[in-house]
mmCIF file of C-alpha atoms and ligand atoms in Angstrom:
data_model
loop_
_atom_site.group_PDB
_atom_site.id
_atom_site.type_symbol
_atom_site.label_atom_id
_atom_site.label_comp_id
_atom_site.label_asym_id
_atom_site.label_seq_id
_atom_site.Cartn_x
_atom_site.Cartn_y
_atom_site.Cartn_z
ATOM 1 C CA MET A 132 -21.686 89.749 314.655
ATOM 2 C CA LYS A 133 -21.338 93.462 315.352
ATOM 3 C CA LEU A 134 -24.235 95.094 317.164
ATOM 4 C CA ILE A 135 -25.076 98.441 315.583
ATOM 5 C CA ILE A 136 -27.711 100.999 316.572
ATOM 6 C CA ASP A 137 -30.022 102.151 313.763
ATOM 7 C CA ASP A 138 -30.869 105.583 315.181
ATOM 8 C CA ALA A 139 -29.571 109.159 315.290
ATOM 9 C CA ASP A 140 -31.186 110.269 318.552
ATOM 10 C CA ILE A 141 -28.187 110.958 320.817
ATOM 11 C CA LYS A 142 -30.209 110.355 323.982
ATOM 12 C CA LYS A 143 -31.249 106.886 322.821
ATOM 13 C CA ILE A 144 -27.724 106.155 321.571
ATOM 14 C CA LYS A 145 -26.207 107.078 324.953
ATOM 15 C CA GLU A 146 -28.742 104.926 326.772
ATOM 16 C CA ILE A 147 -27.961 101.888 324.604
ATOM 17 C CA TYR A 148 -24.196 102.426 324.961
ATOM 18 C CA GLU A 149 -24.542 102.602 328.734
ATOM 19 C CA PHE A 150 -26.075 99.144 328.994
ATOM 20 C CA TYR A 151 -25.243 97.218 325.813
ATOM 21 C CA PRO A 152 -21.953 96.362 324.041
ATOM 22 C CA ALA A 153 -22.701 98.388 320.886
ATOM 23 C CA ASP A 154 -20.206 98.737 318.026
ATOM 24 C CA GLY A 155 -21.563 101.802 316.254
ATOM 25 C CA ILE A 156 -24.376 103.641 314.515
ATOM 26 C CA THR A 157 -26.114 103.473 311.152
ATOM 27 C CA THR A 158 -28.273 106.301 309.898
ATOM 28 C CA ASN A 159 -30.305 106.981 306.804
ATOM 29 C CA PRO A 160 -31.964 110.239 305.649
ATOM 30 C CA SER A 161 -35.280 109.316 307.310
ATOM 31 C CA ILE A 162 -33.586 108.527 310.626
ATOM 32 C CA VAL A 163 -31.612 111.807 310.550
ATOM 33 C CA SER A 164 -34.737 113.793 309.621
ATOM 34 C CA LYS A 165 -36.523 112.494 312.739
ATOM 35 C CA THR A 166 -34.082 114.509 314.887
ATOM 36 C CA GLY A 167 -35.292 117.770 313.287
ATOM 37 C CA ARG A 168 -31.723 119.114 313.549
ATOM 38 C CA PRO A 169 -29.034 119.984 310.957
ATOM 39 C CA PRO A 170 -27.517 116.661 309.768
ATOM 40 C CA TYR A 171 -23.834 117.448 310.377
ATOM 41 C CA GLU A 172 -24.600 118.848 313.842
ATOM 42 C CA VAL A 173 -26.323 115.573 314.769
ATOM 43 C CA LEU A 174 -23.702 113.351 313.144
ATOM 44 C CA LYS A 175 -20.738 115.196 314.680
ATOM 45 C CA GLU A 176 -22.309 114.793 318.107
ATOM 46 C CA ILE A 177 -22.630 111.067 317.457
ATOM 47 C CA ARG A 178 -19.040 110.810 316.199
ATOM 48 C CA GLU A 179 -17.741 112.673 319.225
ATOM 49 C CA PHE A 180 -19.631 110.317 321.520
ATOM 50 C CA ILE A 181 -18.613 107.014 319.871
ATOM 51 C CA GLY A 182 -15.039 108.088 319.057
ATOM 52 C CA GLU A 183 -13.025 107.340 315.936
ATOM 53 C CA GLU A 184 -13.066 103.604 316.544
ATOM 54 C CA GLY A 185 -16.903 103.428 316.604
ATOM 55 C CA ASP A 186 -18.559 102.441 313.330
ATOM 56 C CA LEU A 187 -20.578 105.292 311.794
ATOM 57 C CA HIS A 188 -22.474 104.779 308.525
ATOM 58 C CA VAL A 189 -23.844 107.933 306.862
ATOM 59 C CA GLN A 190 -26.032 107.842 303.766
ATOM 60 C CA THR A 191 -25.792 109.952 300.611
ATOM 61 C CA ILE A 192 -28.787 111.549 298.882
ATOM 62 C CA SER A 193 -27.672 112.291 295.279
ATOM 63 C CA GLN A 194 -28.700 110.252 292.238
ATOM 64 C CA LYS A 195 -25.679 110.737 289.976
ATOM 65 C CA ALA A 196 -22.405 108.956 290.712
ATOM 66 C CA GLU A 197 -20.264 112.108 290.556
ATOM 67 C CA ASP A 198 -22.535 113.864 293.076
ATOM 68 C CA ILE A 199 -22.594 110.815 295.366
ATOM 69 C CA VAL A 200 -18.783 110.812 295.302
ATOM 70 C CA GLU A 201 -18.726 114.504 296.286
ATOM 71 C CA GLU A 202 -21.136 113.781 299.142
ATOM 72 C CA GLY A 203 -18.832 110.973 300.250
ATOM 73 C CA HIS A 204 -15.850 113.329 300.300
ATOM 74 C CA ARG A 205 -17.752 115.845 302.449
ATOM 75 C CA ILE A 206 -19.094 113.167 304.825
ATOM 76 C CA VAL A 207 -15.579 111.857 305.481
ATOM 77 C CA ALA A 208 -14.068 115.356 305.700
ATOM 78 C CA GLU A 209 -16.650 116.296 308.362
ATOM 79 C CA LEU A 210 -16.908 113.025 310.278
ATOM 80 C CA GLY A 211 -13.522 111.381 309.957
ATOM 81 C CA LYS A 212 -11.818 108.851 307.743
ATOM 82 C CA THR A 213 -13.256 105.818 309.554
ATOM 83 C CA THR A 214 -16.792 106.834 308.500
ATOM 84 C CA TYR A 215 -18.618 104.518 306.103
ATOM 85 C CA VAL A 216 -20.228 106.316 303.161
ATOM 86 C CA LYS A 217 -23.572 104.568 302.778
ATOM 87 C CA ILE A 218 -24.748 104.480 299.179
ATOM 88 C CA PRO A 219 -28.034 103.083 297.790
ATOM 89 C CA VAL A 220 -27.479 100.327 295.221
ATOM 90 C CA THR A 221 -28.498 101.700 291.846
ATOM 91 C CA GLN A 222 -26.532 101.742 288.607
ATOM 92 C CA GLU A 223 -25.083 105.151 289.573
ATOM 93 C CA GLY A 224 -24.614 104.035 293.172
ATOM 94 C CA LEU A 225 -22.510 101.057 292.085
ATOM 95 C CA LYS A 226 -20.295 103.387 290.074
ATOM 96 C CA ALA A 227 -19.887 105.685 293.090
ATOM 97 C CA ILE A 228 -19.062 102.724 295.360
ATOM 98 C CA ARG A 229 -16.353 101.644 292.929
ATOM 99 C CA ILE A 230 -14.852 105.141 292.696
ATOM 100 C CA LEU A 231 -14.887 105.789 296.450
ATOM 101 C CA SER A 232 -13.535 102.316 297.240
ATOM 102 C CA GLN A 233 -10.676 102.819 294.778
ATOM 103 C CA GLU A 234 -9.958 106.173 296.435
ATOM 104 C CA GLY A 235 -9.627 104.358 299.766
ATOM 105 C CA TYR A 236 -12.931 105.409 301.326
ATOM 106 C CA ARG A 237 -15.017 102.995 303.376
ATOM 107 C CA THR A 238 -18.380 102.271 301.758
ATOM 108 C CA THR A 239 -21.633 100.578 302.718
ATOM 109 C CA ALA A 240 -24.016 99.578 299.943
ATOM 110 C CA THR A 241 -27.590 100.003 301.113
ATOM 111 C CA THR A 242 -31.274 99.569 300.146
ATOM 112 C CA ILE A 243 -30.497 95.967 299.221
ATOM 113 C CA TYR A 244 -33.499 93.759 298.501
ATOM 114 C CA THR A 245 -31.986 90.939 296.422
ATOM 115 C CA PRO A 246 -28.912 88.711 296.575
ATOM 116 C CA MET A 247 -27.751 89.896 293.159
ATOM 117 C CA GLN A 248 -27.794 93.534 294.310
ATOM 118 C CA ALA A 249 -25.574 92.406 297.196
ATOM 119 C CA TYR A 250 -23.308 90.530 294.775
ATOM 120 C CA LEU A 251 -22.879 93.625 292.585
ATOM 121 C CA ALA A 252 -22.137 95.797 295.633
ATOM 122 C CA ALA A 253 -19.439 93.357 296.715
ATOM 123 C CA LYS A 254 -17.948 93.264 293.211
ATOM 124 C CA ALA A 255 -17.887 97.082 293.218
ATOM 125 C CA GLY A 256 -15.769 96.976 296.385
ATOM 126 C CA ALA A 257 -18.228 97.845 299.181
ATOM 127 C CA ASP A 258 -16.996 97.095 302.714
ATOM 128 C CA TYR A 259 -20.526 96.395 303.894
ATOM 129 C CA ALA A 260 -23.840 95.560 302.219
ATOM 130 C CA ALA A 261 -27.082 96.407 304.020
ATOM 131 C CA PRO A 262 -30.085 94.204 303.165
ATOM 132 C CA TYR A 263 -33.507 95.104 304.622
ATOM 133 C CA VAL A 264 -34.847 91.968 306.318
ATOM 134 C CA ASN A 265 -38.349 93.092 307.266
ATOM 135 C CA ARG A 266 -38.925 95.151 304.134
ATOM 136 C CA ILE A 267 -38.052 92.058 302.039
ATOM 137 C CA ASP A 268 -40.620 90.085 304.064
ATOM 138 C CA ASN A 269 -43.182 92.800 303.342
ATOM 139 C CA LEU A 270 -42.712 92.196 299.624
ATOM 140 C CA GLY A 271 -43.813 88.598 300.098
ATOM 141 C CA ALA A 272 -40.237 87.278 299.844
ATOM 142 C CA ASN A 273 -38.215 85.810 302.737
ATOM 143 C CA GLY A 274 -35.856 88.354 304.323
ATOM 144 C CA ILE A 275 -33.895 85.891 306.440
ATOM 145 C CA GLU A 276 -33.401 83.411 303.611
ATOM 146 C CA SER A 277 -32.381 86.205 301.219
ATOM 147 C CA VAL A 278 -29.727 87.435 303.673
ATOM 148 C CA LYS A 279 -28.413 83.881 304.148
ATOM 149 C CA VAL A 280 -28.052 83.551 300.375
ATOM 150 C CA MET A 281 -26.133 86.863 300.342
ATOM 151 C CA GLN A 282 -23.801 85.575 303.073
ATOM 152 C CA ASP A 283 -23.211 82.366 301.071
ATOM 153 C CA ILE A 284 -22.483 84.377 297.924
ATOM 154 C CA PHE A 285 -19.910 86.502 299.767
ATOM 155 C CA LYS A 286 -18.177 83.570 301.434
ATOM 156 C CA LYS A 287 -18.205 81.215 298.413
ATOM 157 C CA ASN A 288 -16.887 83.925 296.099
ATOM 158 C CA GLY A 289 -14.194 85.104 298.501
ATOM 159 C CA PHE A 290 -15.527 88.672 298.816
ATOM 160 C CA LYS A 291 -14.207 90.677 301.766
ATOM 161 C CA THR A 292 -17.591 92.486 301.950
ATOM 162 C CA GLU A 293 -19.562 91.886 305.152
ATOM 163 C CA LEU A 294 -23.305 92.116 305.678
ATOM 164 C CA VAL A 295 -24.814 94.726 307.966
ATOM 165 C CA ALA A 296 -28.389 93.505 307.926
ATOM 166 C CA ALA A 297 -31.049 96.131 308.694
ATOM 167 C CA SER A 298 -34.810 96.485 309.102
ATOM 168 C CA PHE A 299 -35.367 93.996 311.915
ATOM 169 C CA LYS A 300 -38.650 93.818 313.761
ATOM 170 C CA ASN A 301 -38.040 91.040 316.275
ATOM 171 C CA SER A 302 -35.452 89.005 318.185
ATOM 172 C CA GLN A 303 -36.022 85.841 316.180
ATOM 173 C CA GLN A 304 -34.893 87.544 312.960
ATOM 174 C CA VAL A 305 -31.742 88.780 314.711
ATOM 175 C CA GLN A 306 -31.018 85.383 316.262
ATOM 176 C CA GLU A 307 -31.239 83.506 312.950
ATOM 177 C CA LEU A 308 -28.746 85.788 311.274
ATOM 178 C CA CYS A 309 -26.450 85.898 314.315
ATOM 179 C CA ALA A 310 -26.315 82.096 314.258
ATOM 180 C CA TYR A 311 -25.530 82.236 310.539
ATOM 181 C CA GLY A 312 -22.447 84.372 311.187
ATOM 182 C CA ILE A 313 -23.242 87.606 309.364
ATOM 183 C CA GLY A 314 -20.879 90.541 309.971
ATOM 184 C CA ALA A 315 -23.271 92.966 311.656
ATOM 185 C CA ALA A 316 -26.892 93.676 312.481
ATOM 186 C CA THR A 317 -28.197 97.198 312.863
ATOM 187 C CA LEU A 318 -31.187 97.436 315.173
ATOM 188 C CA ALA A 319 -33.563 100.096 316.464
ATOM 189 C CA PRO A 320 -33.051 100.684 320.224
ATOM 190 C CA ASP A 321 -36.333 98.934 321.079
ATOM 191 C CA VAL A 322 -35.335 95.822 319.129
ATOM 192 C CA ILE A 323 -31.993 95.776 321.010
ATOM 193 C CA LYS A 324 -33.762 96.007 324.373
ATOM 194 C CA ASN A 325 -36.107 93.175 323.419
ATOM 195 C CA LEU A 326 -33.083 90.886 323.011
ATOM 196 C CA VAL A 327 -32.675 90.831 326.794
ATOM 197 C CA PHE A 328 -36.128 91.461 328.271
ATOM 198 C CA ASN A 329 -38.425 88.498 328.671
ATOM 199 C CA PRO A 330 -40.964 87.557 331.330
ATOM 200 C CA CYS A 331 -39.220 84.264 332.196
ATOM 201 C CA ASN A 332 -35.946 85.716 333.420
ATOM 202 C CA GLU A 333 -37.768 88.612 335.117
ATOM 203 C CA ALA A 334 -39.781 86.016 337.086
ATOM 204 C CA ALA A 335 -36.694 83.893 337.867
ATOM 205 C CA ILE A 336 -34.785 86.938 339.156
ATOM 206 C CA ALA A 337 -37.740 88.037 341.332
ATOM 207 C CA ASN A 338 -37.873 84.555 342.806
ATOM 208 C CA PHE A 339 -34.137 84.521 343.631
ATOM 209 C CA LYS A 340 -34.507 87.874 345.377
ATOM 210 C CA LYS A 341 -37.503 86.693 347.402
ATOM 211 C CA ASP A 342 -35.672 83.522 348.542
ATOM 212 C CA PHE A 343 -32.520 85.462 349.490
ATOM 213 C CA GLU A 344 -34.462 88.065 351.428
ATOM 214 C CA GLY A 345 -36.311 85.232 353.209
ATOM 215 C CA LEU A 346 -32.912 84.048 354.446
ATOM 216 C CA CYS A 347 -31.124 87.352 355.123
ATOM 217 C CA GLY A 348 -33.810 90.025 355.498
ATOM 218 C CA GLU A 349 -35.498 92.519 353.209
ATOM 219 C CA GLY A 350 -33.190 94.562 350.989
ATOM 220 C CA LYS A 351 -30.148 92.441 351.838
ATOM 221 C CA THR A 352 -27.704 91.442 349.074
ATOM 222 C CA MET A 353 -24.305 89.735 348.868
ATOM 223 C CA LYS A 354 -22.857 93.200 349.548
ATOM 224 C CA ASP A 355 -24.239 93.529 353.060
ATOM 225 C CA CYS A 356 -25.532 90.154 354.312
ATOM 226 C CA GLU A 357 -23.904 88.340 357.223
HETATM 227 O O1 G3P B 277 -31.369 101.858 307.110
HETATM 228 C C1 G3P B 277 -32.473 101.046 306.755
HETATM 229 C C2 G3P B 277 -33.280 100.639 307.916
HETATM 230 O O2 G3P B 277 -33.297 101.678 308.847
HETATM 231 C C3 G3P B 277 -34.642 100.224 307.514
HETATM 232 O O3 G3P B 277 -35.361 99.890 308.633
HETATM 233 O O4 G3P B 277 -37.351 99.610 310.027
HETATM 234 O O5 G3P B 277 -37.290 101.426 308.276
HETATM 235 O O6 G3P B 277 -37.460 99.022 307.614
HETATM 236 P P1 G3P B 277 -36.962 99.992 308.632
#
């Protein structure tokens, strides 16, 4: 499962990349707007930092297929041919996904709430489909189970489309889908950090340090002990 950062704040992105094995960035219009900066300025900075091989998913705004396609052309012209054009799944969005995919562009179908929306995105040729785990839960449905059904649909129908699940609120949601073998999870920086921090290993590490210093002296490590 790829580990993607769902944020456009370059400071947070750099911090995550320093410590975690991240594979790329997803953004949406709300995430970009939080930076308060011109979108292409922000996105070019991200592209420059992650390089051509880093996954970058950038969302379109238009409603009509022809306009979405034009946005896709501009996004890729500005940010490079490896960029995924992220398109909300509507009737027009499905048409745009089909056109851009046939033109050889990489596409990510987004705002997915149901398995059949994911199925249609895959049929239209999307490289990725982005279901919203926590937002599905908030509708009274089951986000994790819905994403598992989407994964089964893709695998049993032989689609090449992978899932990039989004809208996670906790480690347990991430773990369940990681164990199920989905293609990617895109997580807010805080959710990524919570995958490693827990009071039990903090306590265990403190105890190891105390025992070692009892033997070798305060501040000593394997670098400078006798
Ligand atoms: O791109 C969609 C994703 O960012 C949604 O996450 O936390 O706003 O539900 P959230």
